[in-house]
PDB file of C-alpha atoms in Angstrom:
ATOM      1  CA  UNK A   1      25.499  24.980  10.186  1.00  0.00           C
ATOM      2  CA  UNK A   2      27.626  22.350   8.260  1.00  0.00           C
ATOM      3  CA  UNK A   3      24.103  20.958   6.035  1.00  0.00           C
ATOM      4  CA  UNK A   4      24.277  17.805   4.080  1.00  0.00           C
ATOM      5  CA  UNK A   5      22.985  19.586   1.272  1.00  0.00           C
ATOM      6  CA  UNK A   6      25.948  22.070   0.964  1.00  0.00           C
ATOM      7  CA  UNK A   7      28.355  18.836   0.543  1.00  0.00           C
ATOM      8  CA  UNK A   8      26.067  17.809  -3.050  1.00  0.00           C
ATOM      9  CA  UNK A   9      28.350  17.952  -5.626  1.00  0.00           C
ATOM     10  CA  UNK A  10      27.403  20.895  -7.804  1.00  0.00           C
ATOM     11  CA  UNK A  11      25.620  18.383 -10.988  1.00  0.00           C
ATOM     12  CA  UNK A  12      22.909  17.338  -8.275  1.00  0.00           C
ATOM     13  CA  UNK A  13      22.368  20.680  -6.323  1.00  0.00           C
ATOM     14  CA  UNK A  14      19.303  21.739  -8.622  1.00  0.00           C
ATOM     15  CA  UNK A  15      16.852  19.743  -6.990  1.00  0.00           C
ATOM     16  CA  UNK A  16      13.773  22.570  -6.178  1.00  0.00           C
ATOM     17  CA  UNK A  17      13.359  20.920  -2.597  1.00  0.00           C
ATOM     18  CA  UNK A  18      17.200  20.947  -1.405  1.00  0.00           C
ATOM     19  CA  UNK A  19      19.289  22.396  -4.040  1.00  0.00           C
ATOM     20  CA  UNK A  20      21.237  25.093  -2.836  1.00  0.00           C
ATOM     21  CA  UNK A  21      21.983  26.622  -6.576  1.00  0.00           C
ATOM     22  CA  UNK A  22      18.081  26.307  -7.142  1.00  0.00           C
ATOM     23  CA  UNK A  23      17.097  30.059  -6.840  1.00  0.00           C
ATOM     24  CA  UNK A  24      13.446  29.636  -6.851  1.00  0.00           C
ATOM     25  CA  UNK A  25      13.474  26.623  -4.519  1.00  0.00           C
ATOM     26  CA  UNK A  26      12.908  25.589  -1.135  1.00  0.00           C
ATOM     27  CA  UNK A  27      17.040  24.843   0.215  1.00  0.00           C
ATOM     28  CA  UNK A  28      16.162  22.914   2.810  1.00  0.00           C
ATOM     29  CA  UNK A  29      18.944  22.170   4.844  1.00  0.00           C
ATOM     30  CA  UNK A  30      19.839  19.168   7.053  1.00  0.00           C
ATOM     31  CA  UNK A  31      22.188  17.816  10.111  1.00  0.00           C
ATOM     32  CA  UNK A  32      22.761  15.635  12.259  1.00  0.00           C
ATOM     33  CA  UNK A  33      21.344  15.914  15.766  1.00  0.00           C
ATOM     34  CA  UNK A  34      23.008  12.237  17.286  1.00  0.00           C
ATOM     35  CA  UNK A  35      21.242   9.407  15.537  1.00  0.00           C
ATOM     36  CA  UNK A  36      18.079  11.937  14.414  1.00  0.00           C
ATOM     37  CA  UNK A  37      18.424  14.099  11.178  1.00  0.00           C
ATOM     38  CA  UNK A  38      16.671  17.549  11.726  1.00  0.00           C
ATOM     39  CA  UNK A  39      15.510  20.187   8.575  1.00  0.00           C
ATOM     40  CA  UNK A  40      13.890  23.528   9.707  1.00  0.00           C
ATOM     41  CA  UNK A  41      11.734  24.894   7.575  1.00  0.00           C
ATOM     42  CA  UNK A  42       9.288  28.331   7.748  1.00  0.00           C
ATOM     43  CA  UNK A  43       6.462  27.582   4.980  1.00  0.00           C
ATOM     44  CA  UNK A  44       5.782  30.530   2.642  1.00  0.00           C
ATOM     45  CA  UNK A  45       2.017  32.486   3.847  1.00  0.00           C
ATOM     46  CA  UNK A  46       0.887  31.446   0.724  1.00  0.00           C
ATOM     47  CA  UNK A  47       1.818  27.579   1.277  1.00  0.00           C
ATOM     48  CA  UNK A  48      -1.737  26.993   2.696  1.00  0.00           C
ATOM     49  CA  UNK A  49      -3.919  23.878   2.569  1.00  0.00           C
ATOM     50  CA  UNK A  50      -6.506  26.456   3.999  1.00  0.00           C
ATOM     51  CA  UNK A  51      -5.835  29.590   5.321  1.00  0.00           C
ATOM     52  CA  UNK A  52      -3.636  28.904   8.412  1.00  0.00           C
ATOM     53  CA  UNK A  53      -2.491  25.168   7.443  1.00  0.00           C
ATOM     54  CA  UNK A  54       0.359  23.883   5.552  1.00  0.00           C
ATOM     55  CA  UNK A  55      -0.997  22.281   2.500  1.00  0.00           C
ATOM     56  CA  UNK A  56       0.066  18.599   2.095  1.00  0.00           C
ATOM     57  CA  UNK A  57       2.158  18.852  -0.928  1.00  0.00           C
ATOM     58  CA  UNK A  58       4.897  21.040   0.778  1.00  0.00           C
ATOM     59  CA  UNK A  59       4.413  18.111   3.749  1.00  0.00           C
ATOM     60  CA  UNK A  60       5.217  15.508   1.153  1.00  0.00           C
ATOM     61  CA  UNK A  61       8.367  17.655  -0.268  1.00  0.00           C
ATOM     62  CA  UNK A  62      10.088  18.204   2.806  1.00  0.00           C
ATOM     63  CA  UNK A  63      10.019  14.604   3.823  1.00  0.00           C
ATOM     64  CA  UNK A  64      11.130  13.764   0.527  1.00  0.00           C
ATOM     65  CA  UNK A  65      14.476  15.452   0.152  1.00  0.00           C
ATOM     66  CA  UNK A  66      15.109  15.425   4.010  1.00  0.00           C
ATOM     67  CA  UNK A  67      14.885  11.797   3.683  1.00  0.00           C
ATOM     68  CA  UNK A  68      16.901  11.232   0.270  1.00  0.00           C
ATOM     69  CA  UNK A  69      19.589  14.016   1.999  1.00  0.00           C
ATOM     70  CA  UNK A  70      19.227  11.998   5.507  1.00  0.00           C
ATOM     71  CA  UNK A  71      19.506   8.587   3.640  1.00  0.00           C
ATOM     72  CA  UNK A  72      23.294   9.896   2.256  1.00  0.00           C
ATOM     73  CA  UNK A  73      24.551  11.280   4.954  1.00  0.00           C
ATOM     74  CA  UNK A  74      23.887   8.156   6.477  1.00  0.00           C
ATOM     75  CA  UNK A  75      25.692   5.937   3.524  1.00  0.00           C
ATOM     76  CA  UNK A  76      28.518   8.231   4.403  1.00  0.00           C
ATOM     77  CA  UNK A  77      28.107   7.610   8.097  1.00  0.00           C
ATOM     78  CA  UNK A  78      27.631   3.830   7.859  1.00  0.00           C
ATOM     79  CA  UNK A  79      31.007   3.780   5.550  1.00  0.00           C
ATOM     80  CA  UNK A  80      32.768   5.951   8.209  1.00  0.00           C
ATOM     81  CA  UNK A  81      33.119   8.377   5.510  1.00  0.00           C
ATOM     82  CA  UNK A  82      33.932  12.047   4.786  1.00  0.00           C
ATOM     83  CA  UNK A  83      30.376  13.578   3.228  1.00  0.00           C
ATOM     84  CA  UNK A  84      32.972  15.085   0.985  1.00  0.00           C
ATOM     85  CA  UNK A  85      34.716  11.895  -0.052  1.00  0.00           C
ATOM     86  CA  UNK A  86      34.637  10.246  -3.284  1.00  0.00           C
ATOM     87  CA  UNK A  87      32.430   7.845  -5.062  1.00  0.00           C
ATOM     88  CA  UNK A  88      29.642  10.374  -3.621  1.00  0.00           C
ATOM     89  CA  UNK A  89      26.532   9.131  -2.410  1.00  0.00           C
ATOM     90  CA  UNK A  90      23.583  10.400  -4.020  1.00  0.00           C
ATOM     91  CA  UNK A  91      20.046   9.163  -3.410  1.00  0.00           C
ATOM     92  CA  UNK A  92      16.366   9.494  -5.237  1.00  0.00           C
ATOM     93  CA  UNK A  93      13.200   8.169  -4.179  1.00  0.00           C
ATOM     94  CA  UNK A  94      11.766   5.098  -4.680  1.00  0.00           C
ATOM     95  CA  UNK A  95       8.771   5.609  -2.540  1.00  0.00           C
ATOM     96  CA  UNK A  96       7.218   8.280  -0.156  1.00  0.00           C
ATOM     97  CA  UNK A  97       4.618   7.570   2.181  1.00  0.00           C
ATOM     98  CA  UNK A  98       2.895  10.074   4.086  1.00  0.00           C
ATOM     99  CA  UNK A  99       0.568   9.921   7.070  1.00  0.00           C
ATOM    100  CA  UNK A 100      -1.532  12.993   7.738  1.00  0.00           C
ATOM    101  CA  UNK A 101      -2.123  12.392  11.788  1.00  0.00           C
ATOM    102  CA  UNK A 102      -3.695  16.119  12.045  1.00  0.00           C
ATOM    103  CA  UNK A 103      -3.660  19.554  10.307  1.00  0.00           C
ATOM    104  CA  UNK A 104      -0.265  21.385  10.252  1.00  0.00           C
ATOM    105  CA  UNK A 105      -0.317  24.863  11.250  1.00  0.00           C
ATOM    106  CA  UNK A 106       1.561  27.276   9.500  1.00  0.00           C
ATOM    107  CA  UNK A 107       4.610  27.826  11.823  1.00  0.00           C
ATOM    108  CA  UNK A 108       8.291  26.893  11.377  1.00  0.00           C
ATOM    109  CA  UNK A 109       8.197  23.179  11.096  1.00  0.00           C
ATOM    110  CA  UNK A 110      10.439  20.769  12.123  1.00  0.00           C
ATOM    111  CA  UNK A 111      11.197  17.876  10.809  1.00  0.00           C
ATOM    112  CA  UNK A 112      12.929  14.737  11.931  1.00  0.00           C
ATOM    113  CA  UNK A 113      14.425  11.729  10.478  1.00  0.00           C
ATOM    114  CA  UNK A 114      15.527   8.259  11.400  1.00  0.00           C
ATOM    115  CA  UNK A 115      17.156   5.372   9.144  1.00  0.00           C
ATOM    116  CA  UNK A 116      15.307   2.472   9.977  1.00  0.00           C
ATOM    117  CA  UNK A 117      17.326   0.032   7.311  1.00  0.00           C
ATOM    118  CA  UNK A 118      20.660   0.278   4.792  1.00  0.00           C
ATOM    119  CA  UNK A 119      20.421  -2.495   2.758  1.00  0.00           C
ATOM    120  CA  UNK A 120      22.416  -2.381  -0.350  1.00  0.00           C
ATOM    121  CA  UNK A 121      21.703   0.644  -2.473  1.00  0.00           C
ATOM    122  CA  UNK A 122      19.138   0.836  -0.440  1.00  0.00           C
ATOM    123  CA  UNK A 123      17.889   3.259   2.501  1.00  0.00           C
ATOM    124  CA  UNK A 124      14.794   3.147   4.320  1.00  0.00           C
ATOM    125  CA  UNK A 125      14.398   6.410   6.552  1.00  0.00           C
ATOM    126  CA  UNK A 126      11.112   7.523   9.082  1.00  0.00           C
ATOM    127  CA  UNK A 127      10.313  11.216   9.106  1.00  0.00           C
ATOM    128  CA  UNK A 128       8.077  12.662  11.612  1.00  0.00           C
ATOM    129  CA  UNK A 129       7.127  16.504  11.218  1.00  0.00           C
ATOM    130  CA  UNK A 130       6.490  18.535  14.033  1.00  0.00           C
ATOM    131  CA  UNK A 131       4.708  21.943  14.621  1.00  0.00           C
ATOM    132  CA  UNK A 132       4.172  23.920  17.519  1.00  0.00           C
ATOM    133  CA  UNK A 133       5.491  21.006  19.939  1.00  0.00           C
ATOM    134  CA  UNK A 134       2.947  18.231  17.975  1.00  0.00           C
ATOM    135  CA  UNK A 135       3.584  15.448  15.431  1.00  0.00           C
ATOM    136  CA  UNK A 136       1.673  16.172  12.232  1.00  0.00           C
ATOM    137  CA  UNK A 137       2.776  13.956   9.676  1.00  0.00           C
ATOM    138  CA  UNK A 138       4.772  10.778   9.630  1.00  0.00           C
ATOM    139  CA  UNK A 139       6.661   9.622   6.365  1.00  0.00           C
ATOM    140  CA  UNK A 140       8.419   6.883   5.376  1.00  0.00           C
ATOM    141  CA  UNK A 141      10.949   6.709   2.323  1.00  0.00           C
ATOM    142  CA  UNK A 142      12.880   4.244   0.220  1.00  0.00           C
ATOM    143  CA  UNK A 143      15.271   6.047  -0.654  1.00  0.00           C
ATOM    144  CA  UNK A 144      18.037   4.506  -3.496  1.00  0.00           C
ATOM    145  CA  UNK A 145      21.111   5.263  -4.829  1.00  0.00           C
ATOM    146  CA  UNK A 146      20.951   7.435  -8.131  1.00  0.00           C
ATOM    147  CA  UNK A 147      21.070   6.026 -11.433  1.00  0.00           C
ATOM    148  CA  UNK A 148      23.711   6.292 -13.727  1.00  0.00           C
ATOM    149  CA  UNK A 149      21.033   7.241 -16.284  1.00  0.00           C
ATOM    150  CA  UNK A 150      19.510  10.481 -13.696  1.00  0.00           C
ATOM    151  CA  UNK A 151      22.810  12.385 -13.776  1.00  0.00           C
ATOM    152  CA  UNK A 152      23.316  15.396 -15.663  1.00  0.00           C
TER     153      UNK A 152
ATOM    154  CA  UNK B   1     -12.968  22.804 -19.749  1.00  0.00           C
ATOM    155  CA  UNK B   2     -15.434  22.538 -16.504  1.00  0.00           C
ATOM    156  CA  UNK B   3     -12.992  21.864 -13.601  1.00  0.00           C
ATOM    157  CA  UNK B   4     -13.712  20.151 -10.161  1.00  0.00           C
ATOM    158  CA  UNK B   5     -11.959  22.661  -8.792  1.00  0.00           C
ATOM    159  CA  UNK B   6     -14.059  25.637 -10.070  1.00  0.00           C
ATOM    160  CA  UNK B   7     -17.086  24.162  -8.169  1.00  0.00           C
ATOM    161  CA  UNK B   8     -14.723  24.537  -4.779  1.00  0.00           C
ATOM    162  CA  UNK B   9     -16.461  26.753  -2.706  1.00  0.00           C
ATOM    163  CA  UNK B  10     -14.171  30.080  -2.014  1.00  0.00           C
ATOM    164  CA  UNK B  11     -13.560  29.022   1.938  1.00  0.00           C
ATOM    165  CA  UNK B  12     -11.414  26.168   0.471  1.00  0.00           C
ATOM    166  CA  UNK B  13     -10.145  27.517  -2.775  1.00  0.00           C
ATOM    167  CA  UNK B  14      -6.650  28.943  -1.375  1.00  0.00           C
ATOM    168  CA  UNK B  15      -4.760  25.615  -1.669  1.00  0.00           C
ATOM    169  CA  UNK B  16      -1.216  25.994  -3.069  1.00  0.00           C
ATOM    170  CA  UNK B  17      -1.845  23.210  -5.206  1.00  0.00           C
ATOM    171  CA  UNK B  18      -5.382  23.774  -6.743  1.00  0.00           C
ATOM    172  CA  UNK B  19      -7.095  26.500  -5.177  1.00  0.00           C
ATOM    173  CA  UNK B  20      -8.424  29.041  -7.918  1.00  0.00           C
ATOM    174  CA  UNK B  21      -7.714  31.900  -5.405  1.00  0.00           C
ATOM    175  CA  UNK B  22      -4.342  30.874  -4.645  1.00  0.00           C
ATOM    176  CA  UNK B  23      -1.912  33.405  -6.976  1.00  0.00           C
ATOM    177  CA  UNK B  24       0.970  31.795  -5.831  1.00  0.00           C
ATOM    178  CA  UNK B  25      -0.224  28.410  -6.342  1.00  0.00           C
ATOM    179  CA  UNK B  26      -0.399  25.187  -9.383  1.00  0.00           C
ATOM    180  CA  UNK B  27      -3.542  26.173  -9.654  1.00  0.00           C
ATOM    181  CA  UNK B  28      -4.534  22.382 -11.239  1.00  0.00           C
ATOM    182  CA  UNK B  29      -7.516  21.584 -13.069  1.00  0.00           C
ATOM    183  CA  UNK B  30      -9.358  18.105 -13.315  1.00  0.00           C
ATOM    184  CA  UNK B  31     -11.933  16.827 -14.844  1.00  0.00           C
ATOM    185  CA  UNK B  32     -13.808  13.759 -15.635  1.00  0.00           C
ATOM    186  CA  UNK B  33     -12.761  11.705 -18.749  1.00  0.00           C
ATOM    187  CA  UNK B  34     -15.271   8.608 -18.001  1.00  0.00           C
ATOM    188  CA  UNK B  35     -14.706   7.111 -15.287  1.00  0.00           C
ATOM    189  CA  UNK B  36     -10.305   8.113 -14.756  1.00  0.00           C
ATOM    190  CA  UNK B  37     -10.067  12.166 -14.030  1.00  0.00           C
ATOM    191  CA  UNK B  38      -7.392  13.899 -15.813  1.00  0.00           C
ATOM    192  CA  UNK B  39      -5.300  16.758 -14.887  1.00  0.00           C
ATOM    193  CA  UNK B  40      -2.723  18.335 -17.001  1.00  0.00           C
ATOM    194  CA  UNK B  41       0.062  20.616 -15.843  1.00  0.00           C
ATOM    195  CA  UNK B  42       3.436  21.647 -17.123  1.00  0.00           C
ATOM    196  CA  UNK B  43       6.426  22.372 -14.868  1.00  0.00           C
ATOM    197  CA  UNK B  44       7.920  25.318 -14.725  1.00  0.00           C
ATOM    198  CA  UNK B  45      11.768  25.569 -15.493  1.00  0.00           C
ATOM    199  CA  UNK B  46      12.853  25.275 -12.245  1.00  0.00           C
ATOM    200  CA  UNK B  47      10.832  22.371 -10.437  1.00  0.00           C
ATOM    201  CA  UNK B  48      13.709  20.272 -11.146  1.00  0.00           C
ATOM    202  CA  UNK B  49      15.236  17.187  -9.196  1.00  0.00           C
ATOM    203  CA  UNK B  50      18.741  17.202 -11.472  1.00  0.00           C
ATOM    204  CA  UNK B  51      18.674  19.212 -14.915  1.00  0.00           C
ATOM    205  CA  UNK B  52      15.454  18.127 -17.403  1.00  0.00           C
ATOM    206  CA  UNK B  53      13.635  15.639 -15.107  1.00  0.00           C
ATOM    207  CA  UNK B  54      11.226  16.815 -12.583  1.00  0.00           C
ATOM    208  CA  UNK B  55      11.479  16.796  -8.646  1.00  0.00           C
ATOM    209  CA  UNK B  56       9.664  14.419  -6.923  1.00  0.00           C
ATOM    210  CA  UNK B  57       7.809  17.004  -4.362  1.00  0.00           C
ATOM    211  CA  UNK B  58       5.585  18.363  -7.188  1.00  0.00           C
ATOM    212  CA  UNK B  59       4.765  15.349  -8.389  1.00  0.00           C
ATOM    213  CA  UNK B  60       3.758  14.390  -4.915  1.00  0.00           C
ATOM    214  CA  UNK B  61       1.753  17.286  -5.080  1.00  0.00           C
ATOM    215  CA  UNK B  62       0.280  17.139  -8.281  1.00  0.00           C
ATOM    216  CA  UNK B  63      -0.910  13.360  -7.212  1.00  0.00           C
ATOM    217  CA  UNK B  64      -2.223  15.023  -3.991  1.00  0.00           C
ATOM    218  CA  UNK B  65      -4.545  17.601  -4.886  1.00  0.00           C
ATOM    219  CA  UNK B  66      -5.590  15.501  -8.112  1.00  0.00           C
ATOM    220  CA  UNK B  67      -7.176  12.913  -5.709  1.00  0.00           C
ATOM    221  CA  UNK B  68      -8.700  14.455  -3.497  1.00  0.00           C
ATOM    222  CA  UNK B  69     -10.257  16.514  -6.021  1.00  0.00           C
ATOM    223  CA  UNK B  70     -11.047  13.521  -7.340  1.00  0.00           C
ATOM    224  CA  UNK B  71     -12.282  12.461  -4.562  1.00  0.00           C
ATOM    225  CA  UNK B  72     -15.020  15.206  -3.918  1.00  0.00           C
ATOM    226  CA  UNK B  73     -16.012  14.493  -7.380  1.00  0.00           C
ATOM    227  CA  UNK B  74     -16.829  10.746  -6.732  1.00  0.00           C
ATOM    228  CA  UNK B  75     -18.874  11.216  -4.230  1.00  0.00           C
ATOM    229  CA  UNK B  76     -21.005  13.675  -5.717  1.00  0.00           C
ATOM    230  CA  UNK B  77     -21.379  11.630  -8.669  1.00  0.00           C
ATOM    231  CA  UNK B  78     -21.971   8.651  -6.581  1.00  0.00           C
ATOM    232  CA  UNK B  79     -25.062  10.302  -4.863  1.00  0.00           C
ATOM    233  CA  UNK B  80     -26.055  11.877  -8.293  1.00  0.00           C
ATOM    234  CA  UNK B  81     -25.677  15.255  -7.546  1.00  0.00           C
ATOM    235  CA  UNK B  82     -23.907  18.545  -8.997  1.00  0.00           C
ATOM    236  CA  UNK B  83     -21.015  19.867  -7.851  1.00  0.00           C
ATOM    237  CA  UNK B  84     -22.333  23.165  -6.865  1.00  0.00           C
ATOM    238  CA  UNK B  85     -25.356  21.695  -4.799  1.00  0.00           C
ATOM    239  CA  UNK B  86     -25.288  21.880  -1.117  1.00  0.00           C
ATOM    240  CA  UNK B  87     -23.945  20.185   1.323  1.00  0.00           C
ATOM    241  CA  UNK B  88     -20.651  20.735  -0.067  1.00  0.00           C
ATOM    242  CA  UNK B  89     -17.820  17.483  -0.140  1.00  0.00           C
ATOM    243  CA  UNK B  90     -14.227  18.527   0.736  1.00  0.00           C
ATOM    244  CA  UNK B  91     -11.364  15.919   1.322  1.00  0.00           C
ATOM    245  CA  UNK B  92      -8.545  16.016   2.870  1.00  0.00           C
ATOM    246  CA  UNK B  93      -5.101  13.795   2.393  1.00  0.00           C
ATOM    247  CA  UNK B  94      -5.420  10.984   5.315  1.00  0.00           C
ATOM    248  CA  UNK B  95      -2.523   9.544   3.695  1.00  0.00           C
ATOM    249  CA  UNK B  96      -0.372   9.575   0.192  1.00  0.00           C
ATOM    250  CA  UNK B  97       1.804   7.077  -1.443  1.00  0.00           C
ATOM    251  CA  UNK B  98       3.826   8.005  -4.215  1.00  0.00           C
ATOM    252  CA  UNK B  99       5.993   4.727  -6.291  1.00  0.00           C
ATOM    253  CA  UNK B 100       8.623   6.465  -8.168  1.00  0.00           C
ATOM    254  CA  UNK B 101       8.819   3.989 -11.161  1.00  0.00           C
ATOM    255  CA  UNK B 102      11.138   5.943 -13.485  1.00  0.00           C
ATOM    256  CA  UNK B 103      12.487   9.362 -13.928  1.00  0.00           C
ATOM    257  CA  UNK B 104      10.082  12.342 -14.988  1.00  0.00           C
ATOM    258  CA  UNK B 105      11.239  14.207 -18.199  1.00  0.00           C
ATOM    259  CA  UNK B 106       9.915  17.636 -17.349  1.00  0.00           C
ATOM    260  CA  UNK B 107       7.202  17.942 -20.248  1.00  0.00           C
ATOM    261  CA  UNK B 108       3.864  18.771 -19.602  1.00  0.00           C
ATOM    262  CA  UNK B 109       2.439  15.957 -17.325  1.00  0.00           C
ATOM    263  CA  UNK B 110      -1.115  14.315 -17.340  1.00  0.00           C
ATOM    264  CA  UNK B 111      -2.322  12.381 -14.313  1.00  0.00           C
ATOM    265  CA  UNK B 112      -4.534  10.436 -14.259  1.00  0.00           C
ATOM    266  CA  UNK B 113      -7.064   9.112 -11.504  1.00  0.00           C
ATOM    267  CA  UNK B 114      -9.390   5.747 -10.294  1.00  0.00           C
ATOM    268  CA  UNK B 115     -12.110   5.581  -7.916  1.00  0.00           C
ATOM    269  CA  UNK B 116     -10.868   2.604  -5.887  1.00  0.00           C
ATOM    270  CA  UNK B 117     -13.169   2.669  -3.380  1.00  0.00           C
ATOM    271  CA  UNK B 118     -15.679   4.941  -1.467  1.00  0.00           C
ATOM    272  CA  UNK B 119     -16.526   4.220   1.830  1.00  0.00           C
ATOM    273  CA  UNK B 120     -18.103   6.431   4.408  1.00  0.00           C
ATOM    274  CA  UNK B 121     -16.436   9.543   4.478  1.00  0.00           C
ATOM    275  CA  UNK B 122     -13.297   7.596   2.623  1.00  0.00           C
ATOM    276  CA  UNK B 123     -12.709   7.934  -0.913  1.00  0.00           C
ATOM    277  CA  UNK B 124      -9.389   5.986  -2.015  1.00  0.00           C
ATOM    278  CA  UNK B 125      -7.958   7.178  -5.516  1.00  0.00           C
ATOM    279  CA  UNK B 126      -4.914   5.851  -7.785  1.00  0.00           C
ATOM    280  CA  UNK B 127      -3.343   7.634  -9.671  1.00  0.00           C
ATOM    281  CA  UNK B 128      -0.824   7.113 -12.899  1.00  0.00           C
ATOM    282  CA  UNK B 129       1.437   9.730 -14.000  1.00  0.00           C
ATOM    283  CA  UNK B 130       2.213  10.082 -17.095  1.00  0.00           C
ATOM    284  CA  UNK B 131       5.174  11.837 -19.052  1.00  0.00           C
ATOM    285  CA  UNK B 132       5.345  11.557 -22.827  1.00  0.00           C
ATOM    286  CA  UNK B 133       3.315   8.562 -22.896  1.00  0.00           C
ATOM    287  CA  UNK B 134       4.944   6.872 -20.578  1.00  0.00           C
ATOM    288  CA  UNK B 135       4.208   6.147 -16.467  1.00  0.00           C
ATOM    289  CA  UNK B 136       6.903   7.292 -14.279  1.00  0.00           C
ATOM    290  CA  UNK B 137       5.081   7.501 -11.173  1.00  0.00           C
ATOM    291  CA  UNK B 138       1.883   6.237  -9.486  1.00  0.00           C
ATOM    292  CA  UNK B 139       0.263   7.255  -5.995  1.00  0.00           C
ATOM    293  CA  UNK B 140      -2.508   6.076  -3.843  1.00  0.00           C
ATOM    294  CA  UNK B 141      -4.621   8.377  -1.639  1.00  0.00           C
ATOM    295  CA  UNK B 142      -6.723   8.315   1.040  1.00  0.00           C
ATOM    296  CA  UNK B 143      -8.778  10.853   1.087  1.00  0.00           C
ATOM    297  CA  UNK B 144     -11.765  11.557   3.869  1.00  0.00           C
ATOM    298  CA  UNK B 145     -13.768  14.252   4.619  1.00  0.00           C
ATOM    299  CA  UNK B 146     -12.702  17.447   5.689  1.00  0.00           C
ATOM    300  CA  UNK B 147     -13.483  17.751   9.242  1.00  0.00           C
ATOM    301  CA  UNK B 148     -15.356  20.709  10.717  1.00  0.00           C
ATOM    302  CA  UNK B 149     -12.217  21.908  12.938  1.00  0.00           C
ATOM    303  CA  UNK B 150     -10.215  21.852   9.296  1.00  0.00           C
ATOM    304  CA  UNK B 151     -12.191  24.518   7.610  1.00  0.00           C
ATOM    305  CA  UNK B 152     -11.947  28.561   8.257  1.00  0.00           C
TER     306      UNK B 152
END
C-alpha cells in the first residue's frame, strides 16, 4: 500500500499518531479509496474505554492525523501534484471535533475521510469511524498548513 | 493528593486514559482546586507531533478523560454527596472539541477544567491547557451519563 504517511519527509515523520520512524507509536497509514481517504487501524486490548470498547482518546487520535494526512494528500491532489513533489505539504490541527454517536467496540476500525473545503492554507476534512459495519464516531477537522515556527 | 479517579468504582477503572487499573494506560489524576479541576501529566519522550512539541492525540486525550472526570465530580458535588456514596456517576464523551491555539512544548502539562453547565444527565466542561504558563490548547466536552448498555 502506497500510504500518505510514507511520502512525509523524514523532519515530520515523528508524529506518535502517523509517524512511521515513531517506534512506540500508532503508524497509521492512509490512501486513497476515489474521493474517500481510508486508515485501518486494530486498537491495542488494552486501548479500552471499558473492557470491550475503544476508549475515546484513541477515537480522537485517529481522526486527527487521518485528517491532517487526508487534508495533504488532498493539497497535493487539488495542485495535481506528485505527494513527493516539492514545497511539501504538511498540515497540523487547528481544531478536532468529535461526535460520539455510540460505543466503539474493540475490533479493527475503519476510518473514513472526506474534504469538505480547501480554502487557502486551509483544509476542512469529515471523518466517520466505523466498526463492525456501524458508524461510531464522526469528526470534523481544520486542518492548516504547518508553521514555519513547528518544524524541526 | 485525593483523586476523582480513585473514587472510580473498579468496573470502570480500566480506561487507557485514567483508569487506576489500566497498566498500560495515562493513568491521570484530578482533583478539585476550587471551583477549576486540575490534572497534571508529563509526556513521555515519544508522544511527539514533530521533535519537542507534543502530538495533538494526547492532548485530546488528556482533555477527554479530565472532563468527564470532571464531570462525575460536579455532579456529586452539586447534590452534596461523596464520591464513594452510592449510586455511582460515570460519564461518557457525547462529544469533544479540541482548539489548537499554539504549539505544545512537551513539559509537564496542567489542565485545567470549568463546570459550564449541568443539566440532566449532561455535564458540559472547558478546559485550558496549559504548557509553561502558557495556553496552547482548549477543549469543550459534553459529557452525559454512562448508559446501562455502556458498562460491563
Amino acid at each position: 500500500m502506497d500510504a500518505f504517511q510514507d511520502h512525509y519527509p523524514e523532519n515530520v515523520s515523528h508524529c506518535f499518531g502517523c509517524g512511521r520512524l515513531n517506534g512506540h507509536g500508532h503508524q497509521i497509514k492512509t490512501c486513497w479509496d476515489g474521493d474517500e481517504s481510508v486508515t485501518r487501524f486494530m486498537p491495542e486490548p488494552y486501548h479500552t474505554a471499558v473492557p470491550g470498547f475503544v476508549y475515546g482518546g484513541l477515537i480522537a487520535s485517529l481522526v486527527d492525523c487521518h485528517s491532517t494526512g487526508t487534508a495533504a494528500a488532498a493539497m497535493y491532489r487539488h495542485e495535481g501534484r506528485d505527494m513527493d513533489s516539492l514545497p511539501e505539504f504538511r498540515f497540523v490541527t487547528g481544531s478536532l471535533h468529535v461526535d460520539y454517536l455510540k460505543p466503539t467496540p474493540l475490533v479493527e476500525l475503519e476510518l473514513r475521510g472526506r474534504v469538505v473545503e480547501i480554502k487557502g492554507r486551509k483544509v476542512v476534512v469529515e471523518t466517520s469511524v466505523i466498526a463492525a459495519g456501524r458508524e461510531t464516531a464522526r469528526g470534523r477537522v481544520v486542518a492548516v498548513q504547518m508553521p514555519e515556527s513547528f518544524r524541526s
